[in-house]
Amino acid sequence: GAVVSQHPSRVICKSGTSVKIECRSLDFQATTMFWYRQFPKQSLMLMATSNEGSKATYEQGVEKDKFLINHASLTLSTLTVTSAHPEDSSFYICSASEHGGVGIEQYFGPGTRLTVT
Amino acid sequence: GENVEQHPSTLSVQEGDSAVIKCTYSDSASNYFPWYKQELGKRPQLIIDIRSNVGEKKDQRIAVTLNKTAKHFSLHITETQPEDSAVYFCAATAGGTSYGKLTFGQGTILTVHP
């Protein structure tokens, strides 16, 4: 149980275009979803926390107008990278929990490798 | 906010030896500490976790210890095997209205030589 999928797994886009990444909880309802970014040989950095039906909470230094997050249902959250640039190339990973809270296990998606040329 | 420091950044051991990875955290309100194993290009996998009301937890060859007073926790892997080679991350979750968001350590590259 507790499977999270992401789509696409890899995407290559040109500078200036927008890319949408989907994160789905397949066998549970995810009240809270998290989006992380991981650069090569670095740790996971939380970008934002999203709760179903409300606006996402962004971490300091993350541009909310550039990284649009929508959590419209209990099984789907999307991250749109707008006007992507080469420095946005990274591994984007989502995670989901059945309800937000301390000690509630997060289930991670397989990640999306974004390359901006 | 929470800050998690992890050491060492790389660890090389011989098969059968033990490996220890240590983390410290800054927020005394943190009360959940998971450890993840991540293979190259893959998602992080939860291998063990501990909550602040427990000092030690063990699962077969893996154990985690927590010292709340000193604000540090450690991962212990015994009888290491080549398939244990991966990047290991510690993390901490603070309470309050954080919705359980995780702050990760910098990661440790563990290499187990056969």
CSV table of C-alpha atoms in Angstrom, one decimal:
chain,number,residue,atom,x,y,z
A,1,GLY,CA,0.0,0.0,0.0
A,2,ALA,CA,0.8,3.7,0.1
A,3,VAL,CA,2.0,4.2,-3.4
A,4,VAL,CA,2.8,7.6,-4.9
A,5,SER,CA,3.4,8.1,-8.6
A,6,GLN,CA,4.9,11.0,-10.5
A,7,HIS,CA,4.5,11.9,-14.1
A,8,PRO,CA,6.6,12.4,-16.2
A,9,SER,CA,9.7,10.6,-14.9
A,10,ARG,CA,11.9,12.7,-17.2
A,11,VAL,CA,11.3,15.9,-19.2
A,12,ILE,CA,13.5,18.0,-21.3
A,13,CYS,CA,12.3,21.5,-22.2
A,14,LYS,CA,13.6,24.6,-23.8
A,15,SER,CA,14.4,27.7,-21.7
A,16,GLY,CA,11.4,29.9,-21.3
A,17,THR,CA,8.8,27.2,-21.5
A,18,SER,CA,6.6,25.8,-18.7
A,19,VAL,CA,6.6,22.3,-17.4
A,20,LYS,CA,3.9,20.6,-15.3
A,21,ILE,CA,4.7,17.7,-13.0
A,22,GLU,CA,1.9,15.5,-11.5
A,23,CYS,CA,2.0,13.7,-8.2
A,24,ARG,CA,-0.6,11.2,-7.4
A,25,SER,CA,-1.4,9.1,-4.4
A,26,LEU,CA,-2.7,5.8,-5.9
A,27,ASP,CA,-4.2,3.9,-2.9
A,28,PHE,CA,-4.8,6.5,-0.2
A,29,GLN,CA,-6.1,10.0,0.1
A,30,ALA,CA,-3.4,12.5,0.7
A,31,THR,CA,-4.4,15.5,2.7
A,32,THR,CA,-0.9,16.9,2.6
A,33,MET,CA,1.6,16.8,-0.1
A,34,PHE,CA,5.2,18.1,-0.2
A,35,TRP,CA,7.4,19.1,-3.1
A,36,TYR,CA,11.2,18.8,-2.8
A,37,ARG,CA,14.0,19.7,-5.2
A,38,GLN,CA,17.3,17.8,-5.2
A,39,PHE,CA,20.4,19.0,-7.1
A,40,PRO,CA,23.1,16.4,-8.0
A,41,LYS,CA,24.9,15.1,-4.9
A,42,GLN,CA,22.9,17.2,-2.6
A,43,SER,CA,20.1,16.7,-0.1
A,44,LEU,CA,16.4,17.1,-0.5
A,45,MET,CA,15.3,20.7,-0.1
A,46,LEU,CA,11.6,21.3,0.7
A,47,MET,CA,10.0,23.8,-1.7
A,48,ALA,CA,6.5,23.9,-0.5
A,49,THR,CA,3.7,22.2,1.5
A,50,SER,CA,0.3,21.8,0.0
A,51,ASN,CA,-3.0,20.9,1.6
A,52,GLU,CA,-6.0,19.9,-0.4
A,53,GLY,CA,-8.2,22.8,-1.2
A,54,SER,CA,-5.9,25.5,0.1
A,55,LYS,CA,-3.0,27.6,-1.1
A,56,ALA,CA,0.5,26.0,-0.8
A,57,THR,CA,2.9,27.2,1.8
A,58,TYR,CA,6.3,28.0,0.3
A,59,GLU,CA,9.6,27.8,2.0
A,60,GLN,CA,11.8,30.8,2.2
A,61,GLY,CA,13.6,31.6,-1.0
A,62,VAL,CA,11.2,29.7,-3.2
A,63,GLU,CA,9.4,31.9,-5.7
A,64,LYS,CA,5.7,31.1,-5.6
A,65,ASP,CA,5.0,32.7,-8.9
A,66,LYS,CA,7.6,30.6,-10.6
A,67,PHE,CA,6.7,27.3,-9.0
A,68,LEU,CA,2.9,27.0,-9.1
A,69,ILE,CA,1.5,24.3,-6.9
A,70,ASN,CA,-2.1,23.1,-7.1
A,71,HIS,CA,-3.6,20.5,-4.8
A,72,ALA,CA,-7.1,20.3,-6.2
A,73,SER,CA,-8.0,16.8,-5.0
A,74,LEU,CA,-7.0,14.3,-2.3
A,75,THR,CA,-5.1,12.3,-4.8
A,76,LEU,CA,-3.4,14.8,-7.1
A,77,SER,CA,-1.0,17.7,-6.7
A,78,THR,CA,0.7,19.4,-9.5
A,79,LEU,CA,3.9,21.5,-9.7
A,80,THR,CA,4.3,23.8,-12.7
A,81,VAL,CA,7.7,25.3,-13.3
A,82,THR,CA,7.0,28.5,-15.3
A,83,SER,CA,9.4,30.1,-17.6
A,84,ALA,CA,12.0,27.4,-16.9
A,85,HIS,CA,15.7,28.2,-17.1
A,86,PRO,CA,18.7,25.9,-17.1
A,87,GLU,CA,19.3,26.6,-13.3
A,88,ASP,CA,15.9,25.0,-12.7
A,89,SER,CA,17.2,21.7,-14.0
A,90,SER,CA,17.0,19.3,-11.0
A,91,PHE,CA,15.3,16.2,-9.6
A,92,TYR,CA,11.8,17.1,-8.3
A,93,ILE,CA,10.3,14.7,-5.8
A,94,CYS,CA,6.9,14.8,-4.2
A,95,SER,CA,5.7,13.1,-1.1
A,96,ALA,CA,2.3,12.6,0.4
A,97,SER,CA,0.8,11.8,3.8
A,98,GLU,CA,-2.6,10.8,4.7
A,99,HIS,CA,-2.9,13.7,7.0
A,100,GLY,CA,-0.4,16.3,7.9
A,101,GLY,CA,1.1,16.0,11.3
A,102,VAL,CA,4.2,15.2,13.2
A,103,GLY,CA,5.3,11.6,12.9
A,104,ILE,CA,3.0,10.8,10.0
A,105,GLU,CA,5.0,8.9,7.4
A,106,GLN,CA,5.5,10.6,4.1
A,107,TYR,CA,5.4,8.4,1.0
A,108,PHE,CA,7.7,9.6,-1.7
A,109,GLY,CA,7.1,9.6,-5.5
A,110,PRO,CA,9.8,8.3,-7.8
A,111,GLY,CA,10.9,11.8,-8.8
A,112,THR,CA,10.9,13.8,-12.1
A,113,ARG,CA,14.2,14.6,-13.7
A,114,LEU,CA,13.9,18.1,-15.3
A,115,THR,CA,16.4,19.3,-17.8
A,116,VAL,CA,16.1,22.8,-19.2
A,117,THR,CA,18.2,23.4,-22.4
B,1,GLY,CA,13.5,26.9,11.6
B,2,GLU,CA,15.0,23.5,12.0
B,3,ASN,CA,18.6,22.8,11.0
B,4,VAL,CA,19.9,19.3,10.7
B,5,GLU,CA,23.6,18.5,10.4
B,6,GLN,CA,24.8,15.1,9.3
B,7,HIS,CA,28.2,13.4,9.5
B,8,PRO,CA,30.2,12.0,7.9
B,9,SER,CA,29.6,13.0,4.3
B,10,THR,CA,31.2,9.8,3.1
B,11,LEU,CA,31.8,6.5,4.8
B,12,SER,CA,33.7,3.5,3.5
B,13,VAL,CA,33.6,0.1,5.3
B,14,GLN,CA,34.4,-3.5,4.6
B,15,GLU,CA,31.6,-6.0,4.3
B,16,GLY,CA,30.6,-7.3,7.7
B,17,ASP,CA,31.8,-4.2,9.5
B,18,SER,CA,29.4,-1.7,11.3
B,19,ALA,CA,28.6,1.7,10.0
B,20,VAL,CA,27.5,4.7,12.1
B,21,ILE,CA,26.0,7.9,10.9
B,22,LYS,CA,25.3,10.8,13.2
B,23,CYS,CA,22.9,13.8,13.0
B,24,THR,CA,22.3,16.8,15.2
B,25,TYR,CA,19.2,19.0,15.1
B,26,SER,CA,18.5,22.5,16.4
B,27,ASP,CA,14.8,22.7,17.2
B,28,SER,CA,14.0,21.2,20.6
B,29,ALA,CA,10.4,20.9,19.5
B,30,SER,CA,11.3,18.3,16.9
B,31,ASN,CA,9.9,14.9,17.9
B,32,TYR,CA,10.1,12.6,14.9
B,33,PHE,CA,13.3,11.4,13.2
B,34,PRO,CA,13.2,9.2,10.1
B,35,TRP,CA,16.2,7.8,8.2
B,36,TYR,CA,16.1,7.3,4.5
B,37,LYS,CA,18.1,5.3,2.0
B,38,GLN,CA,18.4,6.7,-1.5
B,39,GLU,CA,19.9,4.9,-4.4
B,40,LEU,CA,21.1,6.9,-7.4
B,41,GLY,CA,18.1,8.4,-9.3
B,42,LYS,CA,15.6,6.7,-7.1
B,43,ARG,CA,13.2,7.9,-4.4
B,44,PRO,CA,14.2,8.0,-0.7
B,45,GLN,CA,13.1,4.9,1.1
B,46,LEU,CA,12.3,5.0,4.8
B,47,ILE,CA,14.4,2.4,6.6
B,48,ILE,CA,13.7,3.3,10.2
B,49,ASP,CA,12.3,6.1,12.3
B,50,ILE,CA,12.2,7.1,16.0
B,51,ARG,CA,10.0,9.3,18.0
B,52,SER,CA,11.0,11.5,20.8
B,53,ASN,CA,9.5,9.4,23.6
B,54,VAL,CA,11.9,6.5,22.7
B,55,GLY,CA,15.6,6.4,23.1
B,56,GLU,CA,16.4,3.5,20.8
B,57,LYS,CA,14.8,1.4,18.2
B,58,LYS,CA,16.1,-1.7,16.3
B,59,ASP,CA,15.0,-3.5,13.2
B,60,GLN,CA,17.2,-6.5,12.4
B,61,ARG,CA,20.6,-5.0,11.3
B,62,ILE,CA,19.5,-1.4,11.6
B,63,ALA,CA,19.2,0.6,14.8
B,64,VAL,CA,18.6,4.2,15.7
B,65,THR,CA,19.4,6.0,18.9
B,66,LEU,CA,18.1,9.4,20.1
B,67,ASN,CA,19.5,11.7,22.7
B,68,LYS,CA,17.0,14.5,23.2
B,69,THR,CA,19.1,16.3,25.7
B,70,ALA,CA,22.0,16.6,23.4
B,71,LYS,CA,19.7,16.9,20.3
B,72,HIS,CA,21.4,14.2,18.3
B,73,PHE,CA,20.4,10.9,16.8
B,74,SER,CA,22.4,8.1,15.1
B,75,LEU,CA,21.9,5.3,12.6
B,76,HIS,CA,23.8,2.1,13.2
B,77,ILE,CA,24.1,-0.6,10.6
B,78,THR,CA,25.7,-3.9,11.6
B,79,GLU,CA,27.0,-6.7,9.4
B,80,THR,CA,27.1,-4.4,6.4
B,81,GLN,CA,26.5,-5.9,3.0
B,82,PRO,CA,27.4,-4.5,-0.5
B,83,GLU,CA,23.7,-3.8,-1.1
B,84,ASP,CA,23.7,-1.4,1.8
B,85,SER,CA,25.8,1.0,-0.4
B,86,ALA,CA,23.7,4.1,-1.0
B,87,VAL,CA,23.2,7.6,0.2
B,88,TYR,CA,21.6,7.8,3.7
B,89,PHE,CA,19.7,10.9,4.9
B,90,CYS,CA,18.5,11.7,8.4
B,91,ALA,CA,15.6,14.1,8.8
B,92,ALA,CA,13.7,15.8,11.6
B,93,THR,CA,10.1,16.9,11.9
B,94,ALA,CA,9.0,19.8,14.1
B,95,GLY,CA,5.6,20.0,15.7
B,96,GLY,CA,3.1,22.9,15.7
B,97,THR,CA,1.6,23.9,12.4
B,98,SER,CA,4.4,22.5,10.2
B,99,TYR,CA,2.1,19.7,8.9
B,100,GLY,CA,5.0,17.3,9.5
B,101,LYS,CA,7.4,18.8,7.0
B,102,LEU,CA,10.8,17.3,7.0
B,103,THR,CA,14.2,18.9,7.3
B,104,PHE,CA,16.9,16.7,5.8
B,105,GLY,CA,20.5,16.3,6.7
B,106,GLN,CA,23.2,16.7,4.0
B,107,GLY,CA,23.4,13.0,3.4
B,108,THR,CA,26.1,10.3,3.8
B,109,ILE,CA,27.5,8.2,0.9
B,110,LEU,CA,28.0,4.8,2.3
B,111,THR,CA,30.2,2.4,0.4
B,112,VAL,CA,30.5,-1.2,1.5
B,113,HIS,CA,33.4,-3.0,-0.1
B,114,PRO,CA,33.1,-6.8,-0.6
